[in-house]
Each structure stands twice: as structure tokens, then as C-alpha cells.
């Protein structure tokens, strides 16, 4: 739910703060006081477009910020959206959202949203302190706020939305999920068939190209890592003289002169040192480890000298081998330039080309396999569509019954909302065309909503649908902006009761001019336009019991007379009795706002 809202420098809203609790909150006030601006500010929090003239005169920018408390059943969905967008999971996090340790998405209990609108229309969007886009906010905002108003029934009259409404009411995500998966599998097979069933001439050209490439790579006989092995061998052949000289010099250093000279090698020196220790170790036994190490070192030096002699004796140049290596390395480099960056990538490319060529060479076999796979996938999709149709048919009956019951309470007892299901081509959402139809009066034919419903009728139909969908709709807060258009009297009481019923399951913020609706509120806020220091600004006040009765009296007759107050008290009593309890009082105290935020929605009595 929307727990905290602050709007600054937003047209005539210089600095307005509202703290909200669960249940139904109403905003009332004279026309032009600023109620619609508050609704517009809330719309920005759900990703709505920012108008260029929003900032207050003299201000460089306007700002809207809010704290949303996420209902328990929506927390995984909100966590999933934040994670997918790479946004922090809370305002205390520094890094982007990441999947939790469990199998599902992390659960998010609170979201902080801020929109800053600069003069000229540019805006900045923050979620949990991280900069993001309005588009990303719209994905999240669809779960946080649903806005319905007298000019915002487009979704209700748009047949493209009716399938979503019916499926949401059916509440069987496993069936819709199976339909989506089955269609995706069928589409994959169809794509593979299209690729294999292309133009025959293009296929023949492709086969020729593939065969040329495969023959070239097979003829080269490339082996993994051979470029590195050949490069190492080439380096040895090029440096054969240096290697020989180095090996023989090392032998001389170890074994001394081989030509009878006087220079002693390391082997003789180690032997002499060992003999000296042989002589004195009898006197001091602690020299024994050193003597033993000298003996071992002499043996190792003799072995090394023998190995180096063999190396130098067998090392010889091979110009023909060197030339062959150069040619081979050039071939490897040419094929790498042509088919891939490295030898490993060339080998991978060769395997892929062979697989594609094999598939095309065995086209008829592959076509048969794909046709069989398509038959299986089509059967699965048709079964899923049939199951979805049965689900929709049952849901349509229930939805028609529940909406008719609500419409009767709203003064439209003769009207009937019907869900028309017509067959259509199989697709990702099944094989049904769904459209909501209305028979507004007894004896008339049913027609599409857009052709028969007035603004007032649409408002009541929308309320009836919201009531029916209140348990299935995945949204935290409903905002109703003057949905009471065109109604009054007993119907207004019924509208108030229905809005109150919706508020039993989700938080509702309602802008209304009807006292019959305002009487059902858990919290009543008065929006007032005042002049201060030569400027016009809007104040929002939370009304206490006495002030609330005065406001209802004003809404009833324009002045808070004794008779109007008595009527207001009667409205509150009626609303309380219809609600099954005493007249609603103030909601539970909302959590205190963050430090540094100035609260201006004080209760007045």
C-alpha cells in the first residue's frame, strides 16, 4: 500500500505530505483545489508521463516521492521485477538486486520511489535510491498502483484487455502457463521447418558452400593445439646452433675440459669437497648431513652432464622440416583468418558446418522428424487451448454472475455484462477471442462496451469488475479518481459500499465529490487551496471526527448547518451499519516518515 506521499513544487502543491494507512482513504475538496494534481503525482509514481509545465512557478524542478509497503502476496513479484531490472531490493542496499538463496525471487516488503521533473519535461526516476528509467518504473508501478478515473476507462473498452481481465479472474496461472509453453514449443518447430523448407535453389547453393568449407577443413587435417606445438618446434630448429653451444658449455662447466686441459668442472669440485668432509667428519659428526648433500649433488651433476652430452650430440638442424613447419603454420593462420579467430574456434566452426551439411544432406529424414515433432507440439497446444477455453467458460459464468450482482446494487439491475467467447486462430493465448459485451436495458441486444456505455455506466461497470477481481488483481493500491461521475442518491450509497468492499482486500485512495461515498472512508483528507505570502498553494488535512462531519455537511448543502450536520451524522451511521461495524474511525497509525521529511497532513478537529 501507499504509506507515505510527499509532493513538492508540483504546480500549486508547494510541499504536501500525506501519510496513509490500510483500507479506504478519500480526498475531498472544492473543484480546482488540487485533488487531480495529487492523482497526477501518484500516476507519475507508476511510470506515467511527466508534463513540461509541472514545476511550480519559480522552481527549477518538482519532486514526488513515496514509500510503498508491499502486501505479502505481491512481495515475490515485486522482488522479481526489481531483480530483473538490476535495482536494489531496498533503499538500504548499495548494489543491484540479485536472486535470493532460495528457488524463487526475493521477497520485497518496501519500495521507495522518487520522480524529479525538471522544467521543460525532462525527469529523473529513482527506485530504492537507484537511478532508473520511467519504463522500468512502469513495470514495477503496475504492481504498486492501479489508477481508474472518469477518463481512464480505455482498458475497459479495449477488447485487447478483456482476455487479460477474464484470465485474471479465472485465477489459473498453471493453465495459461502451459498454453504459453506449448505455443512456444510449436513456434520453435515451425521455425526449424521454415528454415529447412526454404527455397530449393538457395538450399543447393548453401550445400555447395558448406561442402567446399568442410572439404577445405577436412583436407587440412587440423588438430587441437598443433599451432602451439609447431611454433615451439620451429623455435628450436631456428636456434639449433645456439642450443648446441649452450649445452656443450654447460657440460664443460660441469665436467671440466674434455681436451685434457687443467680446468676442473663442478663434478670434480664437488668430489673434492666431499673428500675433505670424509676426513674431518670422524671428528665432528654434525658435518655428516653436509657431506651427504655434496655426494648427492655430485651424482646429480654427473647425470646432468651426461644428459646434456646426449642432447648436444643428437641436436642437428633440419632445413626441410623447418620449411614444412613454416608452410603448415601459414596454412593454419590462413584458415583462422577465414573461419575464426583461433584454431579452437576454427575447429568449432568446422564441427558446426559439418552438422549443418549433414542436416541438409539428410533433409528428407529431418523433415520427417520435424513433421512428427510438429504434430506432437500441435496436439499439446490444442489440448492446452481446450483446457484454457474450459477455464474461461467457467470463469465467464462466474464473472457475469458477480458483476450482475454488483450492477444491481449500483442501480443498473436491468443491465447484464456478458463475456463473449469466439473461436480464433491458435496463438500464445489460446484459441479464444474474448470481449466484454453489455446489454444496458432489458430487451436490447448486447453490444461492445465502447458503443453502448456512457461515462457514468463505465464507471459503475469498472467498479463492479474491480470488486469481482479484487482477490485476483495483482496490485497493491487502487486509486479511484472521481469514478462517481453521473450518479447520486441511493446509487451513490451502493458505490460507496462497493468501494469499501474493495478496500477490505487492497488499499484504496478515492477522490470523490459525493458525501455518500466519503462516509465509508477509514481516513478522510480535505484538499484546500489557500493564499500565503502572495502565492496560491494547496494544503491537505487529515480530518478528525468533528471536522469530517462538517466536511460532509458542506458536501451535502454548501454550508455546515445543523440540519446538514445531522444529515452527515446519518450518512456516517448508515455507512457504519452497512460496513457491519460502527462508523469508521481513524486507521492504525502509519509508520513515521524518514528523518528530514516535514509532515503537513495534520489531523484537525
XYZ file of N, CA and C in Angstrom, residues 93-245:
459
model
N 20.116 -0.862 0.422
C 21.107 -1.606 -0.360
C 21.918 -0.668 -1.222
N 23.189 -1.030 -1.445
C 24.051 -0.259 -2.330
C 24.089 -0.852 -3.733
N 24.004 -2.177 -3.799
C 24.173 -2.841 -5.082
C 22.850 -3.188 -5.713
N 22.887 -3.721 -6.962
C 21.666 -4.101 -7.655
C 21.050 -5.333 -7.051
N 19.764 -5.508 -7.333
C 19.080 -6.680 -6.843
C 19.673 -7.940 -7.424
N 19.682 -8.992 -6.645
C 20.212 -10.278 -7.085
C 19.294 -11.369 -6.595
N 19.232 -12.503 -7.290
C 18.365 -13.582 -6.856
C 18.696 -14.027 -5.447
N 17.669 -14.420 -4.701
C 17.891 -14.870 -3.337
C 18.477 -16.261 -3.302
N 18.721 -16.725 -2.089
C 19.336 -18.031 -1.928
C 18.364 -19.158 -2.254
N 17.042 -18.873 -2.176
C 16.070 -19.923 -2.442
C 15.842 -20.109 -3.931
N 14.795 -20.919 -4.233
C 14.496 -21.213 -5.622
C 13.782 -20.058 -6.304
N 12.992 -19.282 -5.565
C 12.210 -18.226 -6.167
C 12.865 -16.870 -6.014
N 12.182 -15.812 -6.533
C 12.730 -14.456 -6.403
C 12.680 -13.982 -4.962
N 13.497 -12.999 -4.607
C 13.475 -12.487 -3.235
C 12.167 -11.765 -2.952
N 11.763 -11.758 -1.701
C 10.545 -11.057 -1.311
C 10.910 -9.655 -0.834
N 10.201 -8.670 -1.355
C 10.476 -7.268 -1.031
C 9.279 -6.697 -0.286
N 9.509 -6.176 0.911
C 8.429 -5.680 1.760
C 8.176 -4.191 1.586
N 9.161 -3.445 1.082
C 9.011 -1.987 0.978
C 9.763 -1.479 -0.251
N 9.182 -0.506 -0.919
C 9.804 0.110 -2.095
C 9.701 1.624 -1.951
N 10.807 2.315 -2.194
C 10.831 3.775 -2.168
C 10.994 4.278 -3.595
N 10.074 5.118 -4.036
C 10.077 5.635 -5.411
C 10.159 7.151 -5.366
N 10.950 7.727 -6.289
C 11.079 9.187 -6.373
C 11.155 9.608 -7.840
N 10.343 10.585 -8.205
C 10.399 11.174 -9.544
C 10.743 12.648 -9.400
N 11.698 13.121 -10.185
C 12.084 14.527 -10.206
C 11.844 15.029 -11.621
N 10.989 16.068 -11.755
C 10.612 16.586 -13.066
C 11.179 17.986 -13.222
N 12.041 18.157 -14.195
C 12.650 19.450 -14.446
C 11.753 20.292 -15.352
N 11.933 21.590 -15.255
C 11.186 22.468 -16.142
C 11.572 22.155 -17.587
N 10.578 21.941 -18.412
C 10.841 21.525 -19.779
C 10.437 20.080 -20.030
N 10.148 19.332 -18.954
C 9.608 17.991 -19.111
C 10.569 16.857 -18.858
N 11.881 17.126 -18.803
C 12.812 16.033 -18.525
C 12.667 15.583 -17.079
N 12.871 14.286 -16.846
C 12.670 13.776 -15.495
C 13.740 12.752 -15.149
N 13.909 12.568 -13.849
C 14.786 11.523 -13.330
C 13.938 10.617 -12.431
N 14.233 9.336 -12.492
C 13.439 8.339 -11.777
C 14.357 7.527 -10.874
N 13.959 7.370 -9.624
C 14.754 6.604 -8.652
C 13.866 5.549 -8.000
N 14.399 4.347 -7.871
C 13.727 3.275 -7.133
C 14.713 2.754 -6.092
N 14.311 2.833 -4.845
C 15.186 2.451 -3.718
C 16.534 3.162 -3.799
N 16.501 4.426 -4.237
C 17.706 5.244 -4.289
C 18.524 5.085 -5.548
N 18.202 4.126 -6.419
C 18.978 3.890 -7.635
C 18.293 4.533 -8.835
N 19.090 5.180 -9.679
C 18.559 5.825 -10.872
C 18.094 4.768 -11.874
N 16.917 4.961 -12.442
C 16.388 4.032 -13.433
C 15.570 4.803 -14.461
N 14.833 4.106 -15.302
C 14.035 4.752 -16.339
C 12.557 4.701 -15.976
N 11.784 5.594 -16.620
C 10.341 5.581 -16.395
C 9.733 4.274 -16.890
N 10.311 3.696 -17.945
C 9.822 2.415 -18.445
C 9.987 1.306 -17.425
N 11.150 1.271 -16.758
C 11.357 0.282 -15.705
C 10.386 0.515 -14.552
N 10.172 1.788 -14.221
C 9.228 2.092 -13.146
C 7.822 1.640 -13.519
N 7.452 1.752 -14.806
C 6.114 1.339 -15.232
C 5.901 -0.152 -14.977
N 6.945 -0.989 -15.173
C 6.828 -2.414 -14.894
C 6.539 -2.646 -13.416
N 7.235 -1.885 -12.572
C 7.029 -2.012 -11.133
C 5.724 -1.352 -10.709
N 5.448 -0.178 -11.280
C 4.262 0.578 -10.883
C 2.970 -0.149 -11.156
N 2.959 -1.024 -12.176
C 1.758 -1.794 -12.449
C 1.378 -2.722 -11.311
N 2.367 -3.083 -10.470
C 2.085 -3.909 -9.294
C 1.762 -3.077 -8.067
N 2.201 -1.820 -8.070
C 2.040 -0.984 -6.879
C 0.750 -0.177 -6.899
N 0.372 0.369 -8.066
C -0.774 1.281 -8.135
C -1.606 0.975 -9.375
N -2.925 0.930 -9.209
C -3.857 0.862 -10.327
C -4.709 2.119 -10.274
N -4.717 2.882 -11.350
C -5.417 4.171 -11.387
C -6.624 4.068 -12.297
N -7.792 4.374 -11.748
C -9.028 4.368 -12.525
C -9.702 5.718 -12.362
N -10.111 6.285 -13.473
C -10.753 7.586 -13.418
C -11.811 7.717 -14.487
N -12.519 8.831 -14.460
C -13.615 9.013 -15.398
C -13.116 9.118 -16.838
N -11.820 9.419 -17.013
C -11.267 9.485 -18.368
C -10.261 8.365 -18.603
N -10.278 7.357 -17.768
C -9.264 6.298 -17.857
C -9.912 4.923 -17.904
N -10.931 4.800 -18.754
C -11.602 3.522 -18.932
C -11.163 2.847 -20.232
N -10.078 3.348 -20.837
C -9.668 2.796 -22.119
C -9.445 1.295 -22.023
N -8.825 0.845 -20.927
C -8.584 -0.581 -20.770
C -9.874 -1.371 -20.696
N -10.925 -0.743 -20.160
C -12.198 -1.440 -20.010
C -12.903 -1.597 -21.351
N -12.786 -0.617 -22.230
C -13.481 -0.696 -23.516
C -12.600 -1.293 -24.601
N -11.349 -1.550 -24.309
C -10.432 -2.125 -25.297
C -10.539 -3.646 -25.257
N -11.046 -4.266 -26.331
C -11.183 -5.731 -26.326
C -9.858 -6.463 -26.108
N -8.755 -5.825 -26.461
C -7.461 -6.475 -26.276
C -7.175 -6.736 -24.801
N -7.814 -5.979 -23.896
C -7.594 -6.154 -22.453
C -8.574 -7.144 -21.830
N -9.643 -7.468 -22.552
C -10.691 -8.283 -21.952
C -10.217 -9.706 -21.653
N -9.367 -10.264 -22.513
C -8.830 -11.597 -22.246
C -8.026 -11.591 -20.946
N -7.207 -10.544 -20.740
C -6.421 -10.451 -19.519
C -7.326 -10.364 -18.293
N -8.417 -9.604 -18.410
C -9.353 -9.464 -17.291
C -9.957 -10.820 -16.939
N -10.400 -11.555 -17.963
C -11.036 -12.853 -17.719
C -10.037 -13.852 -17.135
N -8.821 -13.880 -17.687
C -7.824 -14.833 -17.182
C -7.420 -14.499 -15.751
N -7.334 -13.200 -15.432
C -7.016 -12.814 -14.058
C -8.116 -13.278 -13.109
N -9.370 -13.160 -13.546
C -10.484 -13.584 -12.701
C -10.496 -15.104 -12.553
N -10.164 -15.834 -13.611
C -10.142 -17.302 -13.542
C -9.138 -17.778 -12.508
N -7.998 -17.075 -12.402
C -7.022 -17.411 -11.372
C -6.411 -18.788 -11.526
N -6.097 -19.193 -12.754
C -5.466 -20.495 -13.004
C -4.192 -20.297 -13.822
N -3.143 -19.763 -13.201
C -1.912 -19.470 -13.942
C -1.241 -20.708 -14.519
N -1.462 -21.882 -13.917
C -0.843 -23.096 -14.458
C -1.375 -23.400 -15.853
N -2.670 -23.152 -16.076
C -3.269 -23.421 -17.389
C -2.765 -22.419 -18.420
N -2.740 -21.133 -18.071
C -2.227 -20.136 -19.017
C -0.735 -20.334 -19.260
N -0.008 -20.746 -18.223
C 1.421 -21.010 -18.393
C 1.672 -22.175 -19.331
N 0.868 -23.240 -19.224
C 1.010 -24.383 -20.126
C 0.702 -23.973 -21.569
N -0.285 -23.098 -21.754
C -0.610 -22.622 -23.090
C 0.568 -21.853 -23.689
N 1.166 -20.981 -22.898
C 2.314 -20.209 -23.374
C 3.481 -21.119 -23.742
N 3.768 -22.111 -22.877
C 4.882 -23.021 -23.135
C 4.616 -23.893 -24.359
N 3.375 -24.383 -24.493
C 3.045 -25.232 -25.643
C 3.153 -24.460 -26.946
N 2.697 -23.207 -26.936
C 2.796 -22.405 -28.152
C 4.257 -22.112 -28.500
N 5.075 -21.855 -27.491
C 6.487 -21.588 -27.735
C 7.166 -22.809 -28.362
N 6.831 -24.015 -27.870
C 7.406 -25.233 -28.437
C 6.975 -25.425 -29.882
N 5.698 -25.148 -30.168
C 5.203 -25.256 -31.546
C 5.878 -24.237 -32.455
N 6.068 -23.026 -31.951
C 6.722 -21.986 -32.751
C 8.169 -22.361 -33.062
N 8.860 -22.991 -32.113
C 10.243 -23.428 -32.352
C 10.300 -24.450 -33.486
N 9.387 -25.417 -33.487
C 9.363 -26.426 -34.547
C 9.038 -25.771 -35.889
N 8.097 -24.827 -35.887
C 7.730 -24.150 -37.129
C 8.903 -23.365 -37.705
N 9.691 -22.747 -36.839
C 10.863 -22.021 -37.327
C 11.872 -22.969 -37.959
N 12.085 -24.118 -37.312
C 13.017 -25.100 -37.869
C 12.517 -25.621 -39.208
N 11.210 -25.840 -39.338
C 10.649 -26.281 -40.613
C 10.801 -25.221 -41.695
N 10.579 -23.962 -41.319
C 10.712 -22.879 -42.293
C 12.146 -22.778 -42.808
N 13.093 -22.938 -41.900
C 14.492 -22.884 -42.319
C 14.846 -24.040 -43.244
N 14.286 -25.220 -42.979
C 14.609 -26.395 -43.781
C 13.796 -26.443 -45.074
N 12.661 -25.759 -45.085
C 11.776 -25.811 -46.255
C 11.901 -24.572 -47.127
N 13.031 -23.914 -47.067
C 13.216 -22.696 -47.849
C 13.376 -22.969 -49.329
N 13.751 -21.937 -50.048
C 13.919 -22.017 -51.490
C 14.938 -23.115 -51.851
N 14.556 -23.994 -52.788
C 15.404 -25.125 -53.152
C 16.731 -24.666 -53.743
N 16.686 -23.604 -54.536
C 17.930 -23.107 -55.137
C 18.864 -22.557 -54.065
N 18.300 -21.821 -53.114
C 19.117 -21.311 -52.010
C 19.699 -22.462 -51.202
N 18.902 -23.519 -51.009
C 19.400 -24.669 -50.262
C 20.562 -25.334 -50.984
N 20.445 -25.469 -52.324
C 21.520 -26.091 -53.100
C 22.796 -25.259 -53.025
N 22.632 -23.933 -53.124
C 23.805 -23.053 -53.005
C 24.446 -23.196 -51.630
N 23.627 -23.307 -50.621
C 24.153 -23.445 -49.264
C 24.898 -24.769 -49.111
N 24.354 -25.824 -49.698
C 25.019 -27.125 -49.626
C 26.385 -27.055 -50.296
N 26.460 -26.427 -51.473
C 27.747 -26.303 -52.173
C 28.757 -25.540 -51.331
N 28.316 -24.460 -50.727
C 29.217 -23.661 -49.899
C 29.697 -24.461 -48.691
N 28.756 -25.143 -48.040
C 29.127 -25.919 -46.861
C 30.098 -27.041 -47.223
N 29.833 -27.722 -48.351
C 30.710 -28.830 -48.732
C 32.114 -28.325 -49.047
N 32.222 -27.172 -49.707
C 33.544 -26.606 -50.007
C 34.306 -26.319 -48.708
N 33.608 -25.689 -47.744
C 34.268 -25.342 -46.480
C 34.676 -26.595 -45.709
N 33.783 -27.576 -45.662
C 34.090 -28.805 -44.920
C 35.250 -29.548 -45.579
N 35.240 -29.632 -46.932
C 36.345 -30.303 -47.623
C 37.668 -29.590 -47.350
N 37.617 -28.259 -47.338
C 38.833 -27.497 -47.078
C 39.377 -27.779 -45.688
N 38.501 -27.794 -44.699
C 38.938 -28.024 -43.318
C 39.351 -29.476 -43.106
N 38.594 -30.404 -43.697
C 38.970 -31.807 -43.553
C 40.305 -32.085 -44.229
N 40.523 -31.465 -45.401
C 41.781 -31.650 -46.111
C 42.972 -31.110 -45.339
N 42.755 -30.076 -44.571
C 43.844 -29.500 -43.784
C 44.215 -30.402 -42.612
N 43.276 -31.211 -42.139
C 43.569 -32.134 -41.046
C 44.051 -31.441 -39.784
N 43.420 -30.361 -39.437
C 43.842 -29.588 -38.272
C 43.639 -30.382 -36.984
N 44.531 -30.162 -36.036
C 44.444 -30.789 -34.730
C 44.484 -29.716 -33.649
N 43.786 -29.969 -32.588
C 43.748 -29.003 -31.487
C 45.147 -28.791 -30.915
N 45.559 -27.528 -30.779
C 46.828 -27.176 -30.165
C 48.042 -27.350 -31.056
N 47.858 -27.770 -32.330
C 49.037 -28.023 -33.151
C 49.773 -26.736 -33.506
N 49.113 -25.613 -33.569
C 49.810 -24.365 -33.871
C 50.827 -24.034 -32.780
N 50.465 -24.282 -31.524
C 51.404 -24.017 -30.431
C 52.569 -25.009 -30.456
N 52.263 -26.287 -30.720
C 53.331 -27.285 -30.787
C 54.310 -26.999 -31.930
N 53.794 -26.644 -33.111
C 54.656 -26.349 -34.263
C 55.488 -25.093 -34.024
N 54.905 -24.088 -33.380
C 55.655 -22.867 -33.098
C 56.828 -23.166 -32.166
N 56.614 -24.040 -31.176
C 57.698 -24.399 -30.263
C 58.798 -25.179 -30.991
N 58.393 -26.103 -31.870
C 59.396 -26.862 -32.626
C 60.179 -25.957 -33.567
N 59.503 -25.031 -34.187
C 60.187 -24.109 -35.093
C 61.216 -23.276 -34.357
N 60.863 -22.829 -33.158
C 61.809 -22.042 -32.365
C 63.069 -22.847 -32.072
N 62.939 -24.153 -31.824
C 64.123 -24.995 -31.572
C 64.981 -25.154 -32.828
N 64.326 -25.378 -33.981
C 65.089 -25.570 -35.216
C 65.844 -24.306 -35.617
N 65.222 -23.166 -35.436
C 65.878 -21.898 -35.796
C 67.080 -21.649 -34.892
N 67.026 -22.085 -33.645
C 68.090 -21.801 -32.668
C 68.977 -23.020 -32.411
N 69.084 -23.960 -33.372
C 69.819 -25.195 -33.126
C 71.282 -24.951 -32.774
N 71.951 -23.999 -33.416
C 73.365 -23.725 -33.127
C 73.527 -23.157 -31.729
N 72.684 -22.243 -31.361
C 72.758 -21.670 -30.011
C 72.477 -22.737 -28.955
N 71.513 -23.604 -29.229
C 71.185 -24.656 -28.271
C 72.355 -25.626 -28.088
N 73.009 -25.982 -29.214
C 74.150 -26.905 -29.131
C 75.293 -26.281 -28.334
N 75.610 -25.037 -28.667
C 76.704 -24.353 -27.971
C 76.409 -24.225 -26.486
